[in-house]
XYZ file of C-alpha atoms in Angstrom:
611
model
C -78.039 31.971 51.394
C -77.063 35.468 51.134
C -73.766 36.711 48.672
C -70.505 36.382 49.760
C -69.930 39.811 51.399
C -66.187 40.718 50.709
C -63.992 38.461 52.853
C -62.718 38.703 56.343
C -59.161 39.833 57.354
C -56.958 38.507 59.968
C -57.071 40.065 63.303
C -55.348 39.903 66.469
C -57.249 37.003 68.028
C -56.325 34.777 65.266
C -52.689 35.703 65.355
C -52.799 34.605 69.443
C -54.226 31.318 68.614
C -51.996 30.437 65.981
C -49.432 31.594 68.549
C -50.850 29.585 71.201
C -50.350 26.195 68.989
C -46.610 27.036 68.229
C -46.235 27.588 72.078
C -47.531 24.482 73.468
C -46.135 22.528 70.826
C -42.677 23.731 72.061
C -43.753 23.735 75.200
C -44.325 19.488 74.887
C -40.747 19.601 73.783
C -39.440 21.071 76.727
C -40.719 18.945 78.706
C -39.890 15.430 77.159
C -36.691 16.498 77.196
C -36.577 16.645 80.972
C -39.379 14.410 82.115
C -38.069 10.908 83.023
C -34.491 11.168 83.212
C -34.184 13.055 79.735
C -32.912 11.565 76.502
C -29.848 9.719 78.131
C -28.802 7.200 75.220
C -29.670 7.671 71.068
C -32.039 4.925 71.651
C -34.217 7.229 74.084
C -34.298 10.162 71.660
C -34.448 8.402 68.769
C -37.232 5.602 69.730
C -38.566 7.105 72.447
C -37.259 4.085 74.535
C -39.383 1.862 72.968
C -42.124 2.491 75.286
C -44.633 3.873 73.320
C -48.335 2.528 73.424
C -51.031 2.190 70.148
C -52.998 5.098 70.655
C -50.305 8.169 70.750
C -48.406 6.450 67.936
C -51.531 6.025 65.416
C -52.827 9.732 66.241
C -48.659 10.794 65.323
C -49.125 8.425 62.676
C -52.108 10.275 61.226
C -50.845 13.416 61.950
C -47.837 13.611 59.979
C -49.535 11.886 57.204
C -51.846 14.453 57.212
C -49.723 17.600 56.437
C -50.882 21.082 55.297
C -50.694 19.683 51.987
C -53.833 17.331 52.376
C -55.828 20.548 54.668
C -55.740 22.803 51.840
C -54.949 20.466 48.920
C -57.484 17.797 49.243
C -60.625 20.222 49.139
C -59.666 22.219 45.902
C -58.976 18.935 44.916
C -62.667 17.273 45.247
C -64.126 20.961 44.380
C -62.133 20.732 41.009
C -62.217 17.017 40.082
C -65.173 15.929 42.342
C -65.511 13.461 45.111
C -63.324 9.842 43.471
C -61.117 11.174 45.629
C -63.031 9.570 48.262
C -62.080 6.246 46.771
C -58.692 6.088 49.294
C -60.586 5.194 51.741
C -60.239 1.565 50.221
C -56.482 2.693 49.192
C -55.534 3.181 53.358
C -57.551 -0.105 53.961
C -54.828 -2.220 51.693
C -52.080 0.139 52.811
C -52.461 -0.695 56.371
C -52.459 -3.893 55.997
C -49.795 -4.362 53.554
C -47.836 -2.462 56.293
C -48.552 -4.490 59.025
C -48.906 -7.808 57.676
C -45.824 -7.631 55.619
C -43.058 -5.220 56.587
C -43.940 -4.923 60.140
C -43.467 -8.360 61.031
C -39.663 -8.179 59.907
C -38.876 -4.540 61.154
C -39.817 -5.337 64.486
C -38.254 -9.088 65.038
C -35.107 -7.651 64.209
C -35.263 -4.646 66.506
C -33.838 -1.775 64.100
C -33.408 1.704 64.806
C -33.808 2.726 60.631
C -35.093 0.943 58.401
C -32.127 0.874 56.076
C -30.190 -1.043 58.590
C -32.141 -3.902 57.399
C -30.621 -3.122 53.415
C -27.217 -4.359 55.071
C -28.409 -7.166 56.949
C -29.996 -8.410 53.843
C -27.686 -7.430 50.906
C -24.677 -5.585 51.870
C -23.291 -1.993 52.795
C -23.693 -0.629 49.092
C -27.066 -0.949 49.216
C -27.989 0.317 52.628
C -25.799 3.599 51.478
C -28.085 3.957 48.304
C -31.151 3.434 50.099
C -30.365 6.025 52.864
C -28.928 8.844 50.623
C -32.023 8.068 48.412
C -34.261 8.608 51.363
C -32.254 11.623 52.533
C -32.730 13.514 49.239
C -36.291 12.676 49.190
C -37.282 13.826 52.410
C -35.535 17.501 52.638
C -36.945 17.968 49.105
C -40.441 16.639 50.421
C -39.945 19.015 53.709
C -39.470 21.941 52.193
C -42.842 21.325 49.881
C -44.452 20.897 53.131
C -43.177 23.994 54.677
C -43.534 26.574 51.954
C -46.479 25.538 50.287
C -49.425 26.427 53.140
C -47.345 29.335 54.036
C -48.063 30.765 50.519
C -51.991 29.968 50.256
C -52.470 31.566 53.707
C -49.880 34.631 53.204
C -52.013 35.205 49.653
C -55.433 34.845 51.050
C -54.698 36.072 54.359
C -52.253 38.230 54.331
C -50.536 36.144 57.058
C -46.492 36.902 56.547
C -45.016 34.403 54.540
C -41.459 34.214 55.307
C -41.897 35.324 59.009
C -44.572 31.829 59.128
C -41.771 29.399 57.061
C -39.019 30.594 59.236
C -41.499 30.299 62.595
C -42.730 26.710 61.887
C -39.546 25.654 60.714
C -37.762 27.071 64.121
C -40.156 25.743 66.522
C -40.116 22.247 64.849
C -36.389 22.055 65.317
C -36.660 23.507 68.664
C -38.750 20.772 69.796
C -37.390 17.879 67.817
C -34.115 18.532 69.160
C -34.953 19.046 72.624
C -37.320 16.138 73.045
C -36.852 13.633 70.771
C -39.182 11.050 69.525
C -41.190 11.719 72.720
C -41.818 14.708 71.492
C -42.529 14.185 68.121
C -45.205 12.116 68.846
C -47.209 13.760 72.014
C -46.992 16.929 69.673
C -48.910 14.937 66.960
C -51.359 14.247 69.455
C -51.709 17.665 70.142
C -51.893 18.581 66.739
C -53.955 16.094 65.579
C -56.829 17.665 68.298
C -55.893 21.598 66.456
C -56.847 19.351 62.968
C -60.149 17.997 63.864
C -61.129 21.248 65.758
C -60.230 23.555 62.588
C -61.883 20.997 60.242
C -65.224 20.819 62.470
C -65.229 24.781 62.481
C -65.859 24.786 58.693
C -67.756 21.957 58.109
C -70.546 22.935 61.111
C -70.497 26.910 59.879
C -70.582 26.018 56.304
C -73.801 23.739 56.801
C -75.101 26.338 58.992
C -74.596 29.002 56.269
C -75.473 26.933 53.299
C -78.532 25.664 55.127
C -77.733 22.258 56.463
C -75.686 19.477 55.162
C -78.241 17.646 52.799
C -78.261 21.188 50.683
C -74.274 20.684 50.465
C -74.745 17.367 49.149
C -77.597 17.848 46.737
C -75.480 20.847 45.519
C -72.827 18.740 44.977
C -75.349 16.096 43.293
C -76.365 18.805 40.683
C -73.038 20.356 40.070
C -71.561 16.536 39.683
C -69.305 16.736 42.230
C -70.503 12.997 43.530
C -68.588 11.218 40.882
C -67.907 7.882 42.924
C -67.698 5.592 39.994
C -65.316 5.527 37.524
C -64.181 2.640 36.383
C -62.143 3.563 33.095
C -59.508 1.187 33.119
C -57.188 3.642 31.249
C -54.185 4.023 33.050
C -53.700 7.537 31.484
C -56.550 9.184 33.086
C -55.474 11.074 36.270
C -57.976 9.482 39.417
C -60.502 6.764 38.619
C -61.291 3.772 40.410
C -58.223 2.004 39.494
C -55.805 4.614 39.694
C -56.448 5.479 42.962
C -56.764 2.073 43.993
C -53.814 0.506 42.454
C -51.626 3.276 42.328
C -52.678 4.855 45.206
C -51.442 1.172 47.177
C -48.488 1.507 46.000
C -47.645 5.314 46.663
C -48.822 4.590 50.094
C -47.314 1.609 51.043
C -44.046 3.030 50.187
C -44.752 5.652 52.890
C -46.137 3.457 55.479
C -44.782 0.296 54.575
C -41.059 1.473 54.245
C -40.447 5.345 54.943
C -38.301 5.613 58.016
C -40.026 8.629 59.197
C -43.467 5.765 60.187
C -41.723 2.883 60.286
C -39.444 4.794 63.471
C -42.656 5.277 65.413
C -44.611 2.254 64.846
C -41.462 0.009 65.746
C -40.901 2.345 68.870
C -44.219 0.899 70.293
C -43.293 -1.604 73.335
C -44.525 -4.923 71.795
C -45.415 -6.635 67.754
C -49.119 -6.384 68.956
C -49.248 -2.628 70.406
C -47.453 -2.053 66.874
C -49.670 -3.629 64.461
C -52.508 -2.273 66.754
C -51.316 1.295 66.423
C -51.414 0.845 62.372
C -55.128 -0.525 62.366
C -56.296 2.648 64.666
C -54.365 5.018 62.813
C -56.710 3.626 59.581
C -59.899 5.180 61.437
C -57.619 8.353 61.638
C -56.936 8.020 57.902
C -60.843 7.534 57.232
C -61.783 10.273 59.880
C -59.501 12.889 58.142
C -60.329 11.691 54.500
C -64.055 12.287 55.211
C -63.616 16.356 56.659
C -61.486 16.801 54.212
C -63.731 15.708 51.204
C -66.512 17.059 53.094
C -65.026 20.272 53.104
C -64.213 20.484 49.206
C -68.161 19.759 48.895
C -68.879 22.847 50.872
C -66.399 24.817 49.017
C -68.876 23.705 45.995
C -71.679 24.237 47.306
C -70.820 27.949 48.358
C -69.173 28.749 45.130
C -70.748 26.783 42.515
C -72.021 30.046 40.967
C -69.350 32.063 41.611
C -65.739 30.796 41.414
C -63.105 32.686 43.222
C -60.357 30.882 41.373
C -61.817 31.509 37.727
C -63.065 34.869 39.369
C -59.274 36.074 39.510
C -59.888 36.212 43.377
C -57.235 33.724 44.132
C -54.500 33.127 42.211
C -54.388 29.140 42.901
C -56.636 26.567 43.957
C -54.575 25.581 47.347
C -56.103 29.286 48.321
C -59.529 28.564 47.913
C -59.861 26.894 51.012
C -58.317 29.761 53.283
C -60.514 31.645 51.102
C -63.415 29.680 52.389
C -62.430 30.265 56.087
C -62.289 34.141 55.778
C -65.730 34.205 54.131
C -67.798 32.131 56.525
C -65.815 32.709 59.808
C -65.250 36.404 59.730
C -67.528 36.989 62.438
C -65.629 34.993 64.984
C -62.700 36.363 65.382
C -59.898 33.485 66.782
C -61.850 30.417 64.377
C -59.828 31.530 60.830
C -57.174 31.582 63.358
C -57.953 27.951 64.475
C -57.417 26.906 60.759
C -54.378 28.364 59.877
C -52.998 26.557 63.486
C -54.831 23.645 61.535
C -53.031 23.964 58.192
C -49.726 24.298 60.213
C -50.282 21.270 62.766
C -50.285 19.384 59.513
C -47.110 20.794 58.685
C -45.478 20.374 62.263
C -46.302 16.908 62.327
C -45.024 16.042 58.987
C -41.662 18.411 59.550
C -41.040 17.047 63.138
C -41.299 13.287 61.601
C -39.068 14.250 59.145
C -36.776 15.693 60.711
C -36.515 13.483 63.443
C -36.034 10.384 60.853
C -33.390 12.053 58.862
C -31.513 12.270 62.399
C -32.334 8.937 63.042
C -31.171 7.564 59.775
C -27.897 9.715 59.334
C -26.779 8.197 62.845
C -27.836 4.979 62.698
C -26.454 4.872 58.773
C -23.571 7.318 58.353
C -22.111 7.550 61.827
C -22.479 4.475 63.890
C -20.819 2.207 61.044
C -17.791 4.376 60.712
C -17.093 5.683 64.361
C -18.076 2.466 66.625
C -16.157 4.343 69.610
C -19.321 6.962 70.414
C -20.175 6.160 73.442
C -24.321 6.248 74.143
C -23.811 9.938 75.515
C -21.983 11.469 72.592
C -24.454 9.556 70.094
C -27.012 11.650 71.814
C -25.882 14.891 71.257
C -24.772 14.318 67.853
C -28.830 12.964 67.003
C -29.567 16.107 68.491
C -26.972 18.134 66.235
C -28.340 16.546 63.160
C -31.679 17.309 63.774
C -30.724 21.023 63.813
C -28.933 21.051 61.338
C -31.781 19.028 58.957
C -34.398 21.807 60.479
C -32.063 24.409 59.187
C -31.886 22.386 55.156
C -35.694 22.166 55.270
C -36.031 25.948 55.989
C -33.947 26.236 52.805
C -35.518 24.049 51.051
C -38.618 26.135 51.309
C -36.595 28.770 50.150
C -36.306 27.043 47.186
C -39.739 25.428 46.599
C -40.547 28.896 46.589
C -39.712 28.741 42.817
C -41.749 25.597 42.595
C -45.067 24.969 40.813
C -48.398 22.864 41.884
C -47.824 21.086 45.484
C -49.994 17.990 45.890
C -48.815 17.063 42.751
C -44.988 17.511 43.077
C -45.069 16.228 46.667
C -46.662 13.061 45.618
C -44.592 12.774 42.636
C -41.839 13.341 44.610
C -42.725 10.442 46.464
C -43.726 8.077 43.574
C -40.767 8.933 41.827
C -38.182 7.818 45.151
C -40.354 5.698 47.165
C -41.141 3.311 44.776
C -37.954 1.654 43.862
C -37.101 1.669 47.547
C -40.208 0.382 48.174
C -39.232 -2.299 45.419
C -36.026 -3.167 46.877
C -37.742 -4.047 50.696
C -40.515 -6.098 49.151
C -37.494 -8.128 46.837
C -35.755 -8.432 49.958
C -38.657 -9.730 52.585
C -40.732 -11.189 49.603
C -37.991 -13.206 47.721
C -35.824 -15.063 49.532
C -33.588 -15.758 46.006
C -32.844 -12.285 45.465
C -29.062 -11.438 46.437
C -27.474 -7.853 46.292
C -26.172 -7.513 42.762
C -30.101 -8.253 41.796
C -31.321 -5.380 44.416
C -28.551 -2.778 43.100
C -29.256 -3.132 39.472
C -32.940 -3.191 40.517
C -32.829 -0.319 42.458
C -30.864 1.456 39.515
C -33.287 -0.162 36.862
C -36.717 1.353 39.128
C -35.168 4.839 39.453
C -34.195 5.407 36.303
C -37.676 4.586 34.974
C -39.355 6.205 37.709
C -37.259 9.542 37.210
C -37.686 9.186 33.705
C -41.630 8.776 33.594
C -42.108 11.456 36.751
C -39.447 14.732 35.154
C -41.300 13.746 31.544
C -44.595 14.698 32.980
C -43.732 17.716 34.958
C -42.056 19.115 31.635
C -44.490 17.735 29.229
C -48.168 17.708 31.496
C -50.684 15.566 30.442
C -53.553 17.166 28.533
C -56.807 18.833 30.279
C -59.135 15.296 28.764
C -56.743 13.161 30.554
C -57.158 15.025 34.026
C -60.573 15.602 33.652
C -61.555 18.654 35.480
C -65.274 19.619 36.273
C -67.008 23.039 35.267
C -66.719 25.672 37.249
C -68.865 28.863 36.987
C -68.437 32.394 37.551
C -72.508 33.686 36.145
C -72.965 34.449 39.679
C -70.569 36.925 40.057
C -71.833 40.444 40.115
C -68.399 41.759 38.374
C -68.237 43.433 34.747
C -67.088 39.973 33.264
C -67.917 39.439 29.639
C -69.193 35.789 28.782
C -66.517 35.437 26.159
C -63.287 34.608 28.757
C -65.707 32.124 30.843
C -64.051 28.885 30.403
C -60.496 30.381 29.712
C -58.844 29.956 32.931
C -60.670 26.426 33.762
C -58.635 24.558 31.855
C -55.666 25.870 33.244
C -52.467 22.479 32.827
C -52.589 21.205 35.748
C -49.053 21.157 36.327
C -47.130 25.256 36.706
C -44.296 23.846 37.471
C -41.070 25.945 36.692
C -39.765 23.307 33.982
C -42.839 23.390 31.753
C -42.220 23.292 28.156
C -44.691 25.307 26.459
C -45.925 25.003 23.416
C -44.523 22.065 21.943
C -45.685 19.319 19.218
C -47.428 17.051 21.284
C -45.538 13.580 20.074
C -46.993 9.772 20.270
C -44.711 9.578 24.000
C -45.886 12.632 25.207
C -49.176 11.396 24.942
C -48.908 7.789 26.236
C -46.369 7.373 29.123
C -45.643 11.289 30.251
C -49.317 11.372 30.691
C -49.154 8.253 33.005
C -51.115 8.598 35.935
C -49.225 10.490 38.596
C -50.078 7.624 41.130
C -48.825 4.930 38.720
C -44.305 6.840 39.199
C -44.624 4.677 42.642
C -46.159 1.122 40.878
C -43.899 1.831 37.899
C -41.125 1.919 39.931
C -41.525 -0.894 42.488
C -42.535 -3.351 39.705
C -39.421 -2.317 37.400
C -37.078 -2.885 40.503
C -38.941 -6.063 41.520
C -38.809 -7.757 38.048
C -35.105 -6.614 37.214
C -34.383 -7.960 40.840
C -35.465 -11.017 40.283
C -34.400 -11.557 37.054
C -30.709 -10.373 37.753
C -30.433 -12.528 41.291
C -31.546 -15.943 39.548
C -27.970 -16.239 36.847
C -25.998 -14.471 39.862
C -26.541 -16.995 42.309
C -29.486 -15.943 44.589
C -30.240 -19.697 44.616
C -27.014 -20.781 46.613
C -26.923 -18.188 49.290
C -27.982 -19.672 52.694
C -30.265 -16.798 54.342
C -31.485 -16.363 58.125
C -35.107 -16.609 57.841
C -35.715 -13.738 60.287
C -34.683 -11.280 56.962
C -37.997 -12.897 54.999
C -41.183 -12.867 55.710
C -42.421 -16.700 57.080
C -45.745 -18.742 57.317
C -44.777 -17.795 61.234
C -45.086 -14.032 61.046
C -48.488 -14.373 59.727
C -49.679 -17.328 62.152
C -48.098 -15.099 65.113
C -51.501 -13.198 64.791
C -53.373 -15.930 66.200
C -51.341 -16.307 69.084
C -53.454 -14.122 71.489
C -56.414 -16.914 70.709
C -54.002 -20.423 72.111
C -52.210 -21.285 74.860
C -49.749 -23.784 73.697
C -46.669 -23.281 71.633
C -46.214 -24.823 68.321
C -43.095 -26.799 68.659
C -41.192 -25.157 65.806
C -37.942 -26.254 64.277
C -34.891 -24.875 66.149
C -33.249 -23.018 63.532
C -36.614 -20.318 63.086
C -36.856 -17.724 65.382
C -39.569 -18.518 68.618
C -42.637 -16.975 67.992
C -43.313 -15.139 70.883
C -39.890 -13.029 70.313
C -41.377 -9.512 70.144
C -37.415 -7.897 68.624
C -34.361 -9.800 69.042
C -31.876 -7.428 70.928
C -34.729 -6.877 73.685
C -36.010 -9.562 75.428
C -38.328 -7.049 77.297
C -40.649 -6.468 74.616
C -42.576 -10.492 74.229
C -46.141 -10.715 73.486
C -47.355 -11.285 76.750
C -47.563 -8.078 78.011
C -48.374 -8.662 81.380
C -45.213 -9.436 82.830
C -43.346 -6.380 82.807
C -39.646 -7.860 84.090
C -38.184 -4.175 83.379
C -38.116 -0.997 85.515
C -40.076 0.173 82.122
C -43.469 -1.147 83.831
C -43.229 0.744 87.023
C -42.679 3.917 85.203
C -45.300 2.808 82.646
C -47.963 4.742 84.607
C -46.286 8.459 84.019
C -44.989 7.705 81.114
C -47.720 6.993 78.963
């Protein structure tokens, strides 16, 4: 238990392995887009064939859901606000199911390429082009977060440079997205996913060796009441208790599982419905894996600072450092392990960038080209996915330009998200969920959702909630052998939570401030997908939702659901013509059934290289 010597610097074996992850996950890319005949049609780069198996696809679904963001967010998170955090582990539960019990189902039967082709199917052009430019918008803004914001907590801690690491990441995500497609994307996840666990386990194992084994982390933790599991104020005001995290935190999910193109586009790539809904339910061990390192970690952070705080200490200027902070302290005598966590910090962002990028291709060309130009022939569609996604890697490097003048990350990428994904999120669930709702209901929902959600989520960044509402934990600095006076203690502590560039300073705190800006930030997403539900519905009913005659295949049936039993009995239920046959996997291939076995397409002979 000795004092933290002064920390570690970066040296050159740390700068090869970071190196060394940027290399091979180019180096995947190269070679999806040779192996197997290339990326012949848009379908090949954009679904990787549909070919893809479970286990890939829930590791590149847990990778990209796990960006940089949650490696150095979620820590200083749970060593600020303690261990509720913990509580998503039910959240991911409900997520994953919601996601492949009720949007699945319908994605797949009707074979889409983006998710927003199923807006048009079910309403009309209008509002396929509002949920795609929506989406757009959101994920460039969300992209560049991603990119800038672990580039800045390493470059401060580490000295690691900043714009050379943006401009690098960004580069080599492009490079690879563009050369290999969705192939890529994923089998680089997989990759990166391995560079995650390996940096996490690094930390975790030296900090318990350092701190003196993991029950003195947790008893640490115990004392300083980090291991807050139980808070069940139902005030929706309060930033993460039980039923925040668990209400909200279903809802700000589901709209990125349940509906965001960039994992609906892998999970739908998988070869058949049960290989799909399979790859969801691993991924959740994924979700639960990651979730416990990285709450683990924030409990170490604790338990090695809890009498001397580097934030409060003025020895890093924001709490997303404190984790590369961490690394350089315990793992400066192994050179090449800090390096293993910055490649850790950046897989995250990889994965998330190379998903992103790779939907925004997918959804400009199956949305904004195909429709308009129906001459493209397979070939031409090809090159021009491959166009877009260089030209999207290129926005998202500026975009971290910008976010550069950006406050607080975990916060604005999630409100980000809240604030768009929820009335889109809205608008699916009116459209699978209630078979009355017509498109005049789902535009002026939409409309009604964003304005409220925009409303709530720019309120709150300008006007942030109060320090009782977000209910930070003490953090000490009497351990610290510097010349501070007791007097300026508790100053910085109870710092706003959001420094975002649009703060309002001090202003008279007025009855709204106080009630809805302080909303929950996990509530934006439930505020806005119950706001576009109920104006949906109410709209559709005196517009004449009732009359239209609907193709069951755009709802969600008694069928879908029963479908899961199908593995357990032999005979077909004798259905009524008009709904779709059960055993249809997608209804523009007739490859991909539920009985797997009989592989009618060359896919099966190549299955065995192909993965």
């Amino acid at each position: 238990m000795d004092m933290p010597r002064g920390i570690g610097t970066f040296v050159v074996w740390d700068y090869v392995v970071f190196a060394g992850m940027l290399v091979i996950s180019a180096a995947i890319g190269i070679y999806y887009a040779f192996a197997g005949g290339g990326q012949q049609t848009s379908k090949d780069f954009l679904m990787g064939g549909r070919r893809m198996t479970a286990v890939p696809v829930a590791l590149s679904l847990t990778a990209s859901f796990m960006s940089a963001v949650t490696v150095l967010g979620t820590p200083s998170e749970v060593y600020r606000f303690g261990a509720i955090f913990s509580i998503f582990a039910f959240t991911y539960f409900f997520v994953v199911v919601i996601s492949a019990e009720v949007f699945l189902p319908v994605f797949y039967k009707l074979g889409i390429t983006s998710t927003y082709e199923y807006l048009e199917l079910r309403f009309n052009k209008c509002v396929r082009l509002c949920g795609t430019v929506l989406f757009i918008v959101q994920t460039i803004l969300y992209t560049g977060i991603v990119i800038y914001a672990p580039a800045l907590a390493l470059n401060q801690v580490t000295g690691f440079d900043l714009w050379g690491a943006v401009v690098a990441t960004g580069v080599v995500c492009t490079f690879y997205c563009t050369l290999g497609g969705l192939k890529a994307v994923i089998w680089t996840d997989v990759f990166q996913v391995g560079i995650m666990v390996a940096g996490f386990a690094s930390v975790i194992i030296q900090a318990a060796v350092i701190q003196g084994g993991i029950s003195t982390i947790l008893n640490d933790a115990y004392n300083g009441g980090r291991l807050n599991f139980w808070n069940f104020n139902p005030n929706p005001l309060q930033r993460h208790t039980f039923w925040t995290i668990i209400i909200g935190g279903t809802f700000t999910w589901s709209s990125i599982y349940g509906v965001n193109q960039s994992q609906v586009q892998r999970y739908i790539s998988c070869k058949s419905r049960f290989q799909a809904k399979l790859s969801l339910y691993i991924n959740l061990v994924g979700l639960w894996a990651i979730l416990t390192c990285s709450v683990f970690c924030g409990l170490a952070l604790y338990s090695r600072y809890r009498d001397c705080d580097p934030w409060t200490a003025k020895k890093v200027s924001a709490p997303d450092q404190l984790m590369p902070y961490l690394v350089l302290d315990i793992l400066q005598d192994y050179p090449g392990l800090p390096g293993l966590f910055v490649a850790c910090a950046y897989s995250g962002t990889l994965s998330t960038v190379s998903s992103s990028i790779n939907a925004l291709a997918a959804v400009t060309v199956e949305d904004l080209i195909k429709p308009y130009f129906r001459s493209l022939s397979e070939r031409s569609l090809s090159w021009i996915s491959q166009g877009m996604s260089v030209v999207y890697g290129a926005l998202c490097i500026g975009m971290a330009a910008l976010a550069s003048l950006m406050g607080a990350l975990l916060q604005a990428a999630l409100s980000i998200f809240g604030m768009v994904g929820g009335p889109l999120m809205g608008l699916f669930a009116l459209g699978i969920l209630v078979p009355f709702a017509n498109s005049i209901g789902a535009l002026v929902g939409l409309m009604a959702g964003f304005a409220t959600s925009l409303w709530v989520g720019i309120g709150a960044q300008m006007y942030p909630p109060l320090p009782e509402r977000t209910s930070p934990l003490q953090l000490d600095i009497q351990g610290c052998n510097s010349t501070y006076n007791e007097t300026n203690l508790m100053t910085t502590t109870e710092m706003p939570f959001t420094t975002s560039a649009f703060q309002i300073h001090n202003v008279q705190r007025t009855p709204l401030m106080d009630s809805w800006y302080s909303l929950s930030y996990l509530y934006f997403s439930t505020v806005g997908t119950l706001v576009t539900l109920l104006v949906g519905i109410l709209v559709s009913l005196p517009t004449g939702g009732r009359k239209q005659n609907l193709d069951p295949r755009y709802i969600l049936t008694k069928e879908d659901f029963l479908s899961n039993f199908d593995i357990f009995k032999k005979k077909k239920h004798v259905l009524n013509y008009k709904s779709h046959p059960v055993e249809d996997g997608g209804t523009d291939n007739p490859a991909f059934n539920h009985i797997e076995l009989n592989f009618s397409d060359q896919s099966g002979k190549s299955n065995g290289t192909r993965l």
